[in-house]
CSV table of C-alpha atoms in Angstrom, one decimal:
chain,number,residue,atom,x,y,z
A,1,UNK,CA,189.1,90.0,106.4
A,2,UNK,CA,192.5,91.0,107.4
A,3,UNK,CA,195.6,89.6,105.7
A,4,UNK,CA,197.0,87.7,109.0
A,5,UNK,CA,193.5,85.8,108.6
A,6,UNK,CA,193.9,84.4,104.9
A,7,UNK,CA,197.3,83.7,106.2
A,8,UNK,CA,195.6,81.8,109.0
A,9,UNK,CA,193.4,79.5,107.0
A,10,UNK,CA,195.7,79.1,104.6
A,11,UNK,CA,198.6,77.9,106.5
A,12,UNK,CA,195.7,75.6,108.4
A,13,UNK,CA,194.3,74.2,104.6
A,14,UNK,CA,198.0,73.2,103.9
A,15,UNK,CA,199.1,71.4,106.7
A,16,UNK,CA,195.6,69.3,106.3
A,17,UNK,CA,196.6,68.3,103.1
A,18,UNK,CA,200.0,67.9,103.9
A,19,UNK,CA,198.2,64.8,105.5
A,20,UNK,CA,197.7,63.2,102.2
A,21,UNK,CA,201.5,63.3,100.2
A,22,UNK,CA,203.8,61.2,102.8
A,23,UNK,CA,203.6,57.3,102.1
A,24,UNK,CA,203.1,55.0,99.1
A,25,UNK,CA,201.8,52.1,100.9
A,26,UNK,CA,197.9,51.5,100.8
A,27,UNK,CA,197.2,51.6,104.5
A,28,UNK,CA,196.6,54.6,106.7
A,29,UNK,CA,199.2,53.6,109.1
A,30,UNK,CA,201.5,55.4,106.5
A,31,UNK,CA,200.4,58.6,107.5
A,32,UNK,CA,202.6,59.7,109.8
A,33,UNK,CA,200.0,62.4,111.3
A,34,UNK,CA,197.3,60.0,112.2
A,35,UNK,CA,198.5,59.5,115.9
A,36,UNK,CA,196.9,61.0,119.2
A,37,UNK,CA,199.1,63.3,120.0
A,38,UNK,CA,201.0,64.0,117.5
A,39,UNK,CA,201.7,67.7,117.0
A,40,UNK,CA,203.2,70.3,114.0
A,41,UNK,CA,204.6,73.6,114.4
A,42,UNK,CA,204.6,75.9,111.8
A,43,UNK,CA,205.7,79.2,111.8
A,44,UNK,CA,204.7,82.1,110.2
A,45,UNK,CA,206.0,85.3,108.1
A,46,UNK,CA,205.1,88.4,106.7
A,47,UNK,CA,206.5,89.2,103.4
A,48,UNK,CA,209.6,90.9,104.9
A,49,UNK,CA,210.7,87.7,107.4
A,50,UNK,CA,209.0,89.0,109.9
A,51,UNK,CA,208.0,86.3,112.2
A,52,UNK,CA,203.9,86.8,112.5
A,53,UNK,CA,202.6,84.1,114.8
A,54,UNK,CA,202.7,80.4,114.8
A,55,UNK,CA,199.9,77.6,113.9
A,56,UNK,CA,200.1,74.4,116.3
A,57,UNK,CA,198.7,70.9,114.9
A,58,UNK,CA,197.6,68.2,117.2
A,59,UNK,CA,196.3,65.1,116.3
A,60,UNK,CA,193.8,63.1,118.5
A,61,UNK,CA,190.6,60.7,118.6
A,62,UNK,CA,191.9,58.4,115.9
A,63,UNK,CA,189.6,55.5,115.9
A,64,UNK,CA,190.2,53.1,113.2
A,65,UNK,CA,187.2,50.7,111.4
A,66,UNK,CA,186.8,48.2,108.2
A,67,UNK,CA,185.7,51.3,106.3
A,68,UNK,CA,189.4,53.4,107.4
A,69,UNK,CA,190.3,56.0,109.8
A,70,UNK,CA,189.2,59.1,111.2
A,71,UNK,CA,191.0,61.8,113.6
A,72,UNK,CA,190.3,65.2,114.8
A,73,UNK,CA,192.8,68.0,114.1
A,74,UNK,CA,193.2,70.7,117.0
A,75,UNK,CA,194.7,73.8,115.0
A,76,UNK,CA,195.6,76.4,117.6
A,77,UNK,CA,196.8,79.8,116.6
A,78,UNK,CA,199.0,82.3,118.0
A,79,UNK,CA,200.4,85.7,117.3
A,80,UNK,CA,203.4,87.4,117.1
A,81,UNK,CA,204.0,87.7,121.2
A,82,UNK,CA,203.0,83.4,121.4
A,83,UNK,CA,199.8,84.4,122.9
A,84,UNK,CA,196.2,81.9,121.8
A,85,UNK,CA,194.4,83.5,119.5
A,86,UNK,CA,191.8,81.0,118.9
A,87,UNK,CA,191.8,77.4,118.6
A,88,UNK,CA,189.5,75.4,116.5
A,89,UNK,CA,188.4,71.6,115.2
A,90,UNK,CA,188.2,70.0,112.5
A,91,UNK,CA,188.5,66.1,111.3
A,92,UNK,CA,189.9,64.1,108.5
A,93,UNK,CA,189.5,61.1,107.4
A,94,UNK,CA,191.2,58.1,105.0
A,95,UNK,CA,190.4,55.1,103.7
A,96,UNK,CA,193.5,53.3,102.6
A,97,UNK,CA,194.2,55.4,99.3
A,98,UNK,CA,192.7,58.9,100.2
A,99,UNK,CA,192.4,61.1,102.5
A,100,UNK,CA,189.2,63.3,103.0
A,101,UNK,CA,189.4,66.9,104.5
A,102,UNK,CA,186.6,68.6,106.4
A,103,UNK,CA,185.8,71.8,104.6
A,104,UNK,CA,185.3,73.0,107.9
A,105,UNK,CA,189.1,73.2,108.4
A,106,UNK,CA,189.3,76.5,106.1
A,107,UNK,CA,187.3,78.7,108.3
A,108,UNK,CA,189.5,81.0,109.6
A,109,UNK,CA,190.6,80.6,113.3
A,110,UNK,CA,190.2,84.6,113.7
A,111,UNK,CA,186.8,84.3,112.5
A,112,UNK,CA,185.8,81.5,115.0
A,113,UNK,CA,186.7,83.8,117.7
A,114,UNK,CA,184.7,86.4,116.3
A,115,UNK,CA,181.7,83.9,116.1
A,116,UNK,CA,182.5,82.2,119.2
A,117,UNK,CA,179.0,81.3,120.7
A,118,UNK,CA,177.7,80.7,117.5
A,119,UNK,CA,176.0,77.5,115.9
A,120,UNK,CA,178.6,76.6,112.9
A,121,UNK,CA,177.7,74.7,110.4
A,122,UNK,CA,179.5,73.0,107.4
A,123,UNK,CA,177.6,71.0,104.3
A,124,UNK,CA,179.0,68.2,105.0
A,125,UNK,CA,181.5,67.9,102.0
A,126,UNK,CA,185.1,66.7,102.2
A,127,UNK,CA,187.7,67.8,100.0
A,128,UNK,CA,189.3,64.2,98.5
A,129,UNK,CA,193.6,63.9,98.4
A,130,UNK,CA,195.3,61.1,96.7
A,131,UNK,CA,197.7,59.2,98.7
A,132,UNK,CA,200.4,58.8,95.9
A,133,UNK,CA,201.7,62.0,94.2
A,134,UNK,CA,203.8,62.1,90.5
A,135,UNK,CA,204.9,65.6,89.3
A,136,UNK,CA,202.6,66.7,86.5
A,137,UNK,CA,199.4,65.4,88.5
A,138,UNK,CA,196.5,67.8,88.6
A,139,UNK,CA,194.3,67.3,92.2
A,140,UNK,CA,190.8,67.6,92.2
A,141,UNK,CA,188.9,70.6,92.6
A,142,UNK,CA,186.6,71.6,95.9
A,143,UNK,CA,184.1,73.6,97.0
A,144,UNK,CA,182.3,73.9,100.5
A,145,UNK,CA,180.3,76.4,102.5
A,146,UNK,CA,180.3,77.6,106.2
A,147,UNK,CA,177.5,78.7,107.9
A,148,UNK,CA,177.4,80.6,111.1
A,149,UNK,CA,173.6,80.7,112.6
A,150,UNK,CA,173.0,83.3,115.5
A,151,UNK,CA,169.6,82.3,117.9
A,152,UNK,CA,168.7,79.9,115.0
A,153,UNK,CA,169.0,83.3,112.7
A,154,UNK,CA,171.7,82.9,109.1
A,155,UNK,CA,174.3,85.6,110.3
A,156,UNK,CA,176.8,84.9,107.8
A,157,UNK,CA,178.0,82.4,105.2
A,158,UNK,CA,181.6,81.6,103.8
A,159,UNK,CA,181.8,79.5,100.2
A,160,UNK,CA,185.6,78.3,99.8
A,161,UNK,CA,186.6,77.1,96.3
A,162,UNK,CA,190.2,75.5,96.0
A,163,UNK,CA,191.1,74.9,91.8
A,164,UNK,CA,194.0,74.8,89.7
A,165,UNK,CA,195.6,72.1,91.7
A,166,UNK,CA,198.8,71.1,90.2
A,167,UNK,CA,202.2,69.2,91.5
A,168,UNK,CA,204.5,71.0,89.6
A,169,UNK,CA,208.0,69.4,90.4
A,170,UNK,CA,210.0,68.3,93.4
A,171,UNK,CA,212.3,70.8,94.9
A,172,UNK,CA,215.4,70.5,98.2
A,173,UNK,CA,213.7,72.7,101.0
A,174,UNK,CA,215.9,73.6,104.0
A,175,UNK,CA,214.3,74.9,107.3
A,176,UNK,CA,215.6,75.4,110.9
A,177,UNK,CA,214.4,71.4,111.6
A,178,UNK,CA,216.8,70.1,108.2
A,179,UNK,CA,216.7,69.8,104.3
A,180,UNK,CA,213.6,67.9,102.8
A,181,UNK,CA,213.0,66.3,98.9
A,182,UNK,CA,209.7,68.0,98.7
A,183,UNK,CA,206.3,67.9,96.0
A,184,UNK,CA,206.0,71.7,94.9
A,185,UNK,CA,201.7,72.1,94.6
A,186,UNK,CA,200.3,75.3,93.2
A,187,UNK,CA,196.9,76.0,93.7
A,188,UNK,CA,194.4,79.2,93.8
A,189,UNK,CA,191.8,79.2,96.8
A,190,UNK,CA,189.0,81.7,96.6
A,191,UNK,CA,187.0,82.2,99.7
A,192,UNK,CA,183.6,84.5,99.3
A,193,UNK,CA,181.9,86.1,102.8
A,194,UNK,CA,178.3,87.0,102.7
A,195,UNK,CA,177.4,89.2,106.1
A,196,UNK,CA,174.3,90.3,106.6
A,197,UNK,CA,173.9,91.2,102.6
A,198,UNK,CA,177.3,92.4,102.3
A,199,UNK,CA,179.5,90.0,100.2
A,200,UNK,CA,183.5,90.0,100.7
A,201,UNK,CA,185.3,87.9,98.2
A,202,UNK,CA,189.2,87.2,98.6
A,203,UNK,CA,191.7,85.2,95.9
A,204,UNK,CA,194.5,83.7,97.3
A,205,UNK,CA,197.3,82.3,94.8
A,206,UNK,CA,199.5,79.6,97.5
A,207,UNK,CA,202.8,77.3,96.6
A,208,UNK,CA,203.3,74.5,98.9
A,209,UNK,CA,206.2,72.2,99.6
A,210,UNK,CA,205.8,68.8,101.2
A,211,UNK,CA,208.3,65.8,102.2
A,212,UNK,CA,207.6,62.0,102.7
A,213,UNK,CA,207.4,61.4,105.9
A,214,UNK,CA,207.2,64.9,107.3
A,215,UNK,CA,204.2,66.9,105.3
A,216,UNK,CA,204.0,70.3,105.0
A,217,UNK,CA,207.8,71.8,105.0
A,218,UNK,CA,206.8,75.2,103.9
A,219,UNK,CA,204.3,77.6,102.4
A,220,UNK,CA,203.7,80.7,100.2
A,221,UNK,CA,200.9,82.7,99.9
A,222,UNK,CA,200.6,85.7,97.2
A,223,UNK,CA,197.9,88.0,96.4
A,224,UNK,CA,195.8,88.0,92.9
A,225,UNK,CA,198.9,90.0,91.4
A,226,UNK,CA,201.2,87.6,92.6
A,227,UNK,CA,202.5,89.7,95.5
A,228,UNK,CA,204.0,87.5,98.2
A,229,UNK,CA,201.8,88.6,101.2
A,230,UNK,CA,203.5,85.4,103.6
A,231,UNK,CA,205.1,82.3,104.1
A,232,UNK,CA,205.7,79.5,107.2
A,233,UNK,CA,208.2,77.0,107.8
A,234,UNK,CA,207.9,73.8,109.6
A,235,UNK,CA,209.8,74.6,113.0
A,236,UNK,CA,209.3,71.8,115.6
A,237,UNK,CA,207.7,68.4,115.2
A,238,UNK,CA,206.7,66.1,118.2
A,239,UNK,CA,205.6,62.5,117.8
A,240,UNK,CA,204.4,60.2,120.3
């Protein structure tokens, strides 16, 4: 899996739980993201500032019940030139206090492409968020995996492990679209490809910023030796 990819799915796994940090009232109305239409732009770099592509989040089918609300999340990528790469689905969901996130969501969007026509499949699991966040507060850990069937046949699998969850302070964050108060998280993600007998695992070490009101304001991803392999900023945010 090529770099740009982890940088993909990670930049897509942080926005989603962006989703989670923004309000401290009890009622999903406080996130700001569950809207039809809504949309988030982030984009992203390469190590050296090189601007690398952008990832596009658009809210929609929000449908609200006694037990809370759910919405889809249209993630669509593109590279370096603005063309689509690939655009995928996904859906969260809340129930007043939390916020549960499709494991789904981490597959990366170059890797849908490459299984487009495919029957994908996730277990069903949902990674839980707390609505309220202190600094010092450790998340919860979680684990899914994605399965992509060809002609009813297992092609390939993809077990994603987030751990080591931990806001660690709040920091000023200042991007082209202003200067945030953000929650700094640190978390590792490990994600662990089985093809056709061949098994591909990747570590990924990420630091994410996120503002009341706003979400995700920026990102860092670094490899297992803590080499920064990328970063995005939050460049354009529209709200219906």
């Amino acid at each position: 899996m090529k770099s740009k990819n982890l940088l993909s799915v990670l930049f897509t796994f942080l926005f989603v739980s962006a989703l989670t940090m923004l309000a401290k009232s009890q009622t999903c109305n406080a996130y700001y993201s569950l809207s039809n239409g809504n949309e988030f732009e982030m984009t992203n770099y390469n190590a050296k500032d090189k601007v690398t592509g952008k990832t596009i989040n658009k809210i929609s089918d929000v449908t609200t019940t006694t037990e809370g609300t759910m919405a889809k999340v249209e993630t669509t990528t593109k590279n370096e030139k603005d063309e689509v790469e690939a655009t995928t689905n996904s859906s969260i969901k809340c129930n007043g206090d939390k916020m549960y996130i499709e494991m789904k969501s981490f597959l990366p969007a170059q890797s849908s492409k490459q299984f487009e026509g495919m029957d994908i499949k996730s277990d069903a699991t949902w990674m839980e968020l707390p609505q309220n966040l202190t600094v010092g507060m450790t998340l919860q850990d979680a684990t899914g995996t994605i399965s992509m069937y060809s002609n009813g046949t297992l092609f390939s699998t993809m077990k994603i492990t987030v751990s080591n969850r931990k806001v660690e302070s709040q920091e000023s964050i200042t991007t082209t679209a202003g200067t945030y108060t953000c929650y700094k998280i640190t978390q590792d993600m490990t994600m662990e490809t089985i093809t056709m007998g061949i098994t591909i695992p990747v570590n990924i070490k990420s630091v994410e910023y996120h503002a009341v009101g706003v979400g995700s304001v920026k990102t860092e991803s670094y490899n297992k030796d803590g080499k920064l392999m990328g970063y995005s900023m939050l460049t354009k945010v529209t709200k219906l």
